[in-house]
CSV table of C-alpha atoms and ligand atoms in Angstrom, one decimal:
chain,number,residue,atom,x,y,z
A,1,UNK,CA,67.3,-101.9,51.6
A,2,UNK,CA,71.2,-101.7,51.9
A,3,UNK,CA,72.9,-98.8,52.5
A,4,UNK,CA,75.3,-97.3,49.6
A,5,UNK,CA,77.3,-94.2,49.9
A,6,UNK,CA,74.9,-92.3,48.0
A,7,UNK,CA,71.7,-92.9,50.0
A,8,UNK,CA,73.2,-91.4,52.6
A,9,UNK,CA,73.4,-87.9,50.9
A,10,UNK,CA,70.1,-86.6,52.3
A,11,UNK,CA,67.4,-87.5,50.0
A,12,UNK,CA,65.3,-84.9,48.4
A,13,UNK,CA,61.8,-83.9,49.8
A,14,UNK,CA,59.2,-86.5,48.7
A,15,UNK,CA,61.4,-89.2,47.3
A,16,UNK,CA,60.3,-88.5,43.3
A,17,UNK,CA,58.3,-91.1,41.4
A,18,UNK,CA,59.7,-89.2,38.1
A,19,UNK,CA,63.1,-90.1,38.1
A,20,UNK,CA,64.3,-88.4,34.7
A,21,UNK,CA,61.7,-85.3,33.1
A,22,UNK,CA,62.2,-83.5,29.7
A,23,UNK,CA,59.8,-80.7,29.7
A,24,UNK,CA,59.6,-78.8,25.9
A,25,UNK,CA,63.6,-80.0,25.3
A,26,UNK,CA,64.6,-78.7,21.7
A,27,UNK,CA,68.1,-79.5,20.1
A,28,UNK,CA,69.8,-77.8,17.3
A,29,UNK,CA,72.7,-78.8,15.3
A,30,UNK,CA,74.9,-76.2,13.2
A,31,UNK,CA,73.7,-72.8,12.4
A,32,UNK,CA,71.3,-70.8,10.1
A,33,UNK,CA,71.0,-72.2,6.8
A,34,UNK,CA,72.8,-75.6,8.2
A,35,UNK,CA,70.6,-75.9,11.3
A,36,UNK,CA,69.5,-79.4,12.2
A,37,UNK,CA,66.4,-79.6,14.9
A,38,UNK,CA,67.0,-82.7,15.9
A,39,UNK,CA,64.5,-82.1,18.8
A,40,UNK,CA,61.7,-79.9,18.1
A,41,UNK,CA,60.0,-79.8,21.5
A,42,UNK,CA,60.1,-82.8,23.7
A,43,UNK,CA,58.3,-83.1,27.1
A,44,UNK,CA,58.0,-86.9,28.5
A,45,UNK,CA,58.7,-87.8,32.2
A,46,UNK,CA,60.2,-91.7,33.0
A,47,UNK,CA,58.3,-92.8,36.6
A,48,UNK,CA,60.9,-94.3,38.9
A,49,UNK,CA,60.9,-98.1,38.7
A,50,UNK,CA,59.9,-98.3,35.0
A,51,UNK,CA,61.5,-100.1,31.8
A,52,UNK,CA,61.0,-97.8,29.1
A,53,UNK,CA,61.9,-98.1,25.2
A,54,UNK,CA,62.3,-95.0,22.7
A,55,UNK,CA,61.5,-95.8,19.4
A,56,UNK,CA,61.4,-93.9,15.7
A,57,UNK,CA,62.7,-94.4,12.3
A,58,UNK,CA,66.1,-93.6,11.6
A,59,UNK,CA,67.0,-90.2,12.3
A,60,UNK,CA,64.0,-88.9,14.0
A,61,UNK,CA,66.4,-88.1,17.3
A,62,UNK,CA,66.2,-90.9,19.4
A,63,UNK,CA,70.7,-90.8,20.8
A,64,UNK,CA,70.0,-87.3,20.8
A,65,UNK,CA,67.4,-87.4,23.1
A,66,UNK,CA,68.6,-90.0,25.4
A,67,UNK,CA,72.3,-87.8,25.1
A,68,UNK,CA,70.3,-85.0,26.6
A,69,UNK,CA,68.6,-86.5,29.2
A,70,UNK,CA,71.9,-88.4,30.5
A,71,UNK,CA,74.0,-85.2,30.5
A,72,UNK,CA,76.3,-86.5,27.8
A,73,UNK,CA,74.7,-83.6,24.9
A,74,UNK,CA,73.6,-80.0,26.3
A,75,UNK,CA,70.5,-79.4,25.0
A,76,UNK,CA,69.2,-75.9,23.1
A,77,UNK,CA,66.2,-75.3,25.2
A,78,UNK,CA,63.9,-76.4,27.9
A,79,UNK,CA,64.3,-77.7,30.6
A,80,UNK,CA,65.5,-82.0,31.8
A,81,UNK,CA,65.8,-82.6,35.2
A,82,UNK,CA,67.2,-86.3,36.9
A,83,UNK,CA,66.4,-87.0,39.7
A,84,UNK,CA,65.3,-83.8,41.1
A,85,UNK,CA,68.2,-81.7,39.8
A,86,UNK,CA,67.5,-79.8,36.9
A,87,UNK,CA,70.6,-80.4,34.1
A,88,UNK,CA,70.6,-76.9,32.6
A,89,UNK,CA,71.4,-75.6,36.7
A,90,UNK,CA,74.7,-77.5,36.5
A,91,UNK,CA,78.3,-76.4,35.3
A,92,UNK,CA,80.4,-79.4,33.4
A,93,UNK,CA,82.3,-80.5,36.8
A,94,UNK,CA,78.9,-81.0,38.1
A,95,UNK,CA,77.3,-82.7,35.2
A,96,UNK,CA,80.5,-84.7,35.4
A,97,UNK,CA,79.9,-85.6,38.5
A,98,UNK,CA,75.8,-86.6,37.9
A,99,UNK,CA,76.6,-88.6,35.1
A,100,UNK,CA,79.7,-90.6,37.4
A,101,UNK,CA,77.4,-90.6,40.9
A,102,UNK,CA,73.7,-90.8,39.5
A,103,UNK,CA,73.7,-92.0,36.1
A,104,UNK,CA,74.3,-95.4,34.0
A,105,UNK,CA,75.0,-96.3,30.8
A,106,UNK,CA,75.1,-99.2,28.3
A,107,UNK,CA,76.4,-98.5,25.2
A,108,UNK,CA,75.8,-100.2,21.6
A,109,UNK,CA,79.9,-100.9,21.7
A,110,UNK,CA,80.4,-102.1,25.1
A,111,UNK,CA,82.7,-99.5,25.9
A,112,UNK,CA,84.5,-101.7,28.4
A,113,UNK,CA,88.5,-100.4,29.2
A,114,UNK,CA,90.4,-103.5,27.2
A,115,UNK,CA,93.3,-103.2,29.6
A,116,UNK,CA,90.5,-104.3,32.7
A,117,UNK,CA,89.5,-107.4,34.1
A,118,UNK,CA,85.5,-107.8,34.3
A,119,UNK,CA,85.6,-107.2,37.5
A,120,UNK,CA,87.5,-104.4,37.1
A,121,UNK,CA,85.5,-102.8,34.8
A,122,UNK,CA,82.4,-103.3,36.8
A,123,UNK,CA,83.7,-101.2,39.7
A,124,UNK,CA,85.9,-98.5,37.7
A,125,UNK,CA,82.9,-95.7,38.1
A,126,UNK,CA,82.6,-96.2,41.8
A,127,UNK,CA,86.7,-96.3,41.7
A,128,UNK,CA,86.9,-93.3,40.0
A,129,UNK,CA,84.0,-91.4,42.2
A,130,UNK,CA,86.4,-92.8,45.5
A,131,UNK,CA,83.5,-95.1,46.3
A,132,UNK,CA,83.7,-98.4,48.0
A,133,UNK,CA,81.4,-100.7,46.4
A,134,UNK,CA,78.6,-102.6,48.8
A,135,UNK,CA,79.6,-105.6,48.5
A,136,UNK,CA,76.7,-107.5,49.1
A,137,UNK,CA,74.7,-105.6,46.0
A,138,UNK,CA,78.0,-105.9,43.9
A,139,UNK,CA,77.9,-109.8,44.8
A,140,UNK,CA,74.2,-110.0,43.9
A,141,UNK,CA,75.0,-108.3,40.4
A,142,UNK,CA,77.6,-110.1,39.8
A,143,UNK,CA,75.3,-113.5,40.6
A,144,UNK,CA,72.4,-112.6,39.1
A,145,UNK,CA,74.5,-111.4,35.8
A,146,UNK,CA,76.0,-115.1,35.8
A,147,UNK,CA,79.3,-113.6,35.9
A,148,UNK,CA,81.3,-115.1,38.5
A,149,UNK,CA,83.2,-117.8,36.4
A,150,UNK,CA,84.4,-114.8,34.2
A,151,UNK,CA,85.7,-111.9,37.0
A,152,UNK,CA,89.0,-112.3,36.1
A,153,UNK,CA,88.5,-112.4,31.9
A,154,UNK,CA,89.3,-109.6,30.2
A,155,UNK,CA,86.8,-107.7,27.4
A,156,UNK,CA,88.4,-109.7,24.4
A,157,UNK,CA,88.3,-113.1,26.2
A,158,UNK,CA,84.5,-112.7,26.4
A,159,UNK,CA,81.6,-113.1,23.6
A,160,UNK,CA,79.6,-109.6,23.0
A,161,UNK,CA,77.3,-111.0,25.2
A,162,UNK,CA,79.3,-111.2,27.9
A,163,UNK,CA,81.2,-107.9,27.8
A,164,UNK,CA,77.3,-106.6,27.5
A,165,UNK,CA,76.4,-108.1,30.9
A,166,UNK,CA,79.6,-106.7,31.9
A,167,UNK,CA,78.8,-103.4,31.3
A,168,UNK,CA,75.6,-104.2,32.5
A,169,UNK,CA,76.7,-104.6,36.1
A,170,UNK,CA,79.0,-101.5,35.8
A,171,UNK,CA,75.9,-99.7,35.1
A,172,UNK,CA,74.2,-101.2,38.1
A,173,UNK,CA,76.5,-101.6,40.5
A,174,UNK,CA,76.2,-97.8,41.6
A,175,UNK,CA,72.6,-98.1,42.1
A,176,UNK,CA,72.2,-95.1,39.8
A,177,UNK,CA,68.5,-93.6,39.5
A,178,UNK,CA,68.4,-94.1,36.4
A,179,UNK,CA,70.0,-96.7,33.2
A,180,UNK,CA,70.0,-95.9,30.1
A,181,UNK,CA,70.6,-97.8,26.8
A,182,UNK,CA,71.3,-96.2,23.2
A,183,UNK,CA,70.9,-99.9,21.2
A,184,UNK,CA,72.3,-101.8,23.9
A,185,UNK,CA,71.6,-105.2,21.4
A,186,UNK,CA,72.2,-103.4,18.2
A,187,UNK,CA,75.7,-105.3,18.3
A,188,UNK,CA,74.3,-109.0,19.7
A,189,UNK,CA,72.7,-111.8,18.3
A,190,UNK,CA,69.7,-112.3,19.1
A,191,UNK,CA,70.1,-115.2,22.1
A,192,UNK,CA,72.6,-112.7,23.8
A,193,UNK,CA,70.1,-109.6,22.9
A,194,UNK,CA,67.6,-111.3,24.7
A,195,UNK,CA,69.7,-112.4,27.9
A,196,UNK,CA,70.8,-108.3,27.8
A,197,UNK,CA,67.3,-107.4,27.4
A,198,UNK,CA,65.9,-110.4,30.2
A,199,UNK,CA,68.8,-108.5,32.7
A,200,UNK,CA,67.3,-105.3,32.0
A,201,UNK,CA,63.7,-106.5,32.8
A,202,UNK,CA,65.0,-108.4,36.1
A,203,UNK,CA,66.3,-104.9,36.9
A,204,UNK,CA,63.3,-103.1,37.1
A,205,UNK,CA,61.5,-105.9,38.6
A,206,UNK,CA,64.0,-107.7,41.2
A,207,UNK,CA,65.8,-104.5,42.3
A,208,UNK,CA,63.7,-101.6,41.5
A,209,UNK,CA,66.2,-99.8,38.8
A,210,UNK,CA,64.5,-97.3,36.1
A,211,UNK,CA,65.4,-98.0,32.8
A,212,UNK,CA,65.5,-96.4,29.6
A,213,UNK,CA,66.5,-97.6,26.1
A,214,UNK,CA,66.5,-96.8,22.4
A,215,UNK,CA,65.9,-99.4,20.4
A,216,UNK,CA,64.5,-100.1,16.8
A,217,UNK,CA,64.2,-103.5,17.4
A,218,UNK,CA,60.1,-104.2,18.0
A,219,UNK,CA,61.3,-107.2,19.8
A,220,UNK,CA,63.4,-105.6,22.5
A,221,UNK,CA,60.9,-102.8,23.1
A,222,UNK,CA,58.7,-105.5,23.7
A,223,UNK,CA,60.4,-106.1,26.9
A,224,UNK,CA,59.4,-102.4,28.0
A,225,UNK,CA,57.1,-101.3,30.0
A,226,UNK,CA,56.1,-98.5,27.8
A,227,UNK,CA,57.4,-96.6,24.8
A,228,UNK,CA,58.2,-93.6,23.2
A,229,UNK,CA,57.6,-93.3,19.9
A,230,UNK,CA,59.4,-90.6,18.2
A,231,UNK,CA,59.6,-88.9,14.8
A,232,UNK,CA,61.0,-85.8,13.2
A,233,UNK,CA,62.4,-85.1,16.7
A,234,UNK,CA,58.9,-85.0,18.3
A,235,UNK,CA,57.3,-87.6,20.7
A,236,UNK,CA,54.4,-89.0,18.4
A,237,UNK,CA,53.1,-91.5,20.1
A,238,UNK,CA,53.5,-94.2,23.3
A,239,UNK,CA,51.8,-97.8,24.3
A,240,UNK,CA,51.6,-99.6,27.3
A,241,UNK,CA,52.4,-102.9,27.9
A,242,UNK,CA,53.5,-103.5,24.1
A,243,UNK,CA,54.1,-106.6,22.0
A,244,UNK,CA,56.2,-107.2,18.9
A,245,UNK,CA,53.4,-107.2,16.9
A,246,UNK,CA,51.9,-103.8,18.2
A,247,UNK,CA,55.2,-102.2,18.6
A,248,UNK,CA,55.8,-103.6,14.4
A,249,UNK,CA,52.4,-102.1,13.4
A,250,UNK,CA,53.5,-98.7,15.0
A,251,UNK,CA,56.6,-98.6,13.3
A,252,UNK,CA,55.7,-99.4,9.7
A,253,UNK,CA,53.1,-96.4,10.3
A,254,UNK,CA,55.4,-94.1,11.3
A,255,UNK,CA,57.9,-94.7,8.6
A,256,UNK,CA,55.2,-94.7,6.2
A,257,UNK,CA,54.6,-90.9,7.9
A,258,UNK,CA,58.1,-90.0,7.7
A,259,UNK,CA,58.6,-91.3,4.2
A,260,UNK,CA,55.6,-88.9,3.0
B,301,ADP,N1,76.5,-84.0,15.9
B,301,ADP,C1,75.6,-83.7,15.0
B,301,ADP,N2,75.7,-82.7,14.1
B,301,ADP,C2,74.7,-82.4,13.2
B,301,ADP,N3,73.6,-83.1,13.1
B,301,ADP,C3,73.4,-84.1,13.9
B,301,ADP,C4,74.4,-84.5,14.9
B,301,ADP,N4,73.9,-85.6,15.6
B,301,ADP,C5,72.7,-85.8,15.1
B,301,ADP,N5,72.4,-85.0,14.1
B,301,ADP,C6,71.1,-85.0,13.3
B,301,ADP,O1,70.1,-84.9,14.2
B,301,ADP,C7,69.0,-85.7,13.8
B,301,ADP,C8,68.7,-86.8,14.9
B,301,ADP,O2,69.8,-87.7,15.0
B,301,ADP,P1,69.8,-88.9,16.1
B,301,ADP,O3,69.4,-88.3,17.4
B,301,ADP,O4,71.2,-89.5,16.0
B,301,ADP,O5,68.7,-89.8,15.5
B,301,ADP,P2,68.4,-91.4,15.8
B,301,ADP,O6,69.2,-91.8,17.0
B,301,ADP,O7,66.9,-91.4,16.0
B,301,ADP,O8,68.8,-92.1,14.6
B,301,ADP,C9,69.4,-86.4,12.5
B,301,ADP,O9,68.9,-85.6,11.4
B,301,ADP,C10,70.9,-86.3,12.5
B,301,ADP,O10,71.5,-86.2,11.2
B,302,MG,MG1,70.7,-93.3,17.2
């Protein structure tokens, strides 16, 4: 494996197959009569090296969740730890500084900086952390990504696709211990979904990342190893291995539950 700035930070003891861990994580919005559990208890743990998919009807807490665990939302209670460190241990410079060193993100919108090439935009977090990319990983992003021919585009000369494998690569390029994905398709069609989604998988298989998204499409979650069904801000349910179909059947349960 190639060296990167951060592997050289001495590694914790027992290199941990969990790489992110929620254990009884509740999450209220607003106060007294206004309060809003939007997570009523959630313990889960995401091994290291796996592609996993959060699912559940509309509402049922899915962002907030995967805000929580990514540092982005404090939650109310219990306890989420990444890779080893426990969140709720951490003042805000030092969640900053998670989220920037450890952490990656693909967003439903992109979220690219319009002013910056691709390129650009693929190595602002290291930039901004006063890390020097490894350029051999950074080439082998960039290659398997099939973005060479567009380094020097900026966001609005690309299609949606493109900005996503964009921001993609940013989210790789650090070699964070975990990705994760609130509806990183919502916003694609469905060719360009899939070549998001195929990136994702190649991820976890060719270089070992650990993935998580939300989706509520049965087709991307199909690409998962695993998922997390939620509902009312409770985990409900998971499958292995899942297909369309399954993942289709599960759903039209659950909102039949929630609809009740
Ligand atoms: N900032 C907020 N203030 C108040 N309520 C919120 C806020 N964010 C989310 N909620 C509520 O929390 C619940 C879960 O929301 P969310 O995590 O966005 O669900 P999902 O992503 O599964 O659609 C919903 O009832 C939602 O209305
Ligand atoms: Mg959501």
């Amino acid at each position: 494996m190639s060296q990167t700035p951060f592997q050289t930070v001495p590694a914790p003891p027992a290199a941990p197959a969990v790489a992110a861990r929620a254990v009884n994580v509740t999450k209220v919005y607003g106060e007294g009569d206004n309060a809003v559990y939007a997570l009523a208890g959630i313990s889960v743990d995401f091994r290291a090296g796996e592609f996993t998919a959060i699912m559940g009807p509309s509402g049922s807490g899915k962002s907030t969740l995967m805000h929580c665990l990514a540092g982005l939302d404090a939650a109310s209670g219990g306890s989420i730890v990444v890779g080893g460190t426990e969140l709720t241990s951490l003042n805000d410079k030092q969640i900053t500084e998670l989220r920037r060193d450890r952490i990656g993100f693909v967003f439903q919108s992109f979220n690219l900086v319009p002013t910056l090439t691709a390129l650009e935009n693929i190595t602002l977090p290291l930039d901004i952390a006063g890390r020097k990319p490894d350029e051999q990983w950074l080439n082998a992003v960039i290659d398997r990504l099939g973005l060479r021919p567009r380094l020097g585009h900026r966001p609005t000369e690309l299609s949606g696709g493109q900005q996503q494998r964009v921001a993609c690569a940013r989210a790789l390029v650090g070699r964070p211990e975990i990705v994760f994905g609130d509806e990183p398709t919502g916003n694609l069609d469905s060719r360009s979904g899939a070549e998001v989604l195929s990136i994702l998988r190649a991820a976890v298989d060719d270089f070992r990342q650990t993935v998580v998204i939300v989706t509520h499409d049965p087709r991307a979650a199909s690409y998962a190893d695993r998922v997390v069904f939620l509902a009312d801000g409770r985990i409900v349910d998971e499958m292995r291995r899942p297909t369309a179909e399954r993942v289709l059947e599960k759903m039209i349960h659950l909102d039949e539950l929630v609809a009740r």
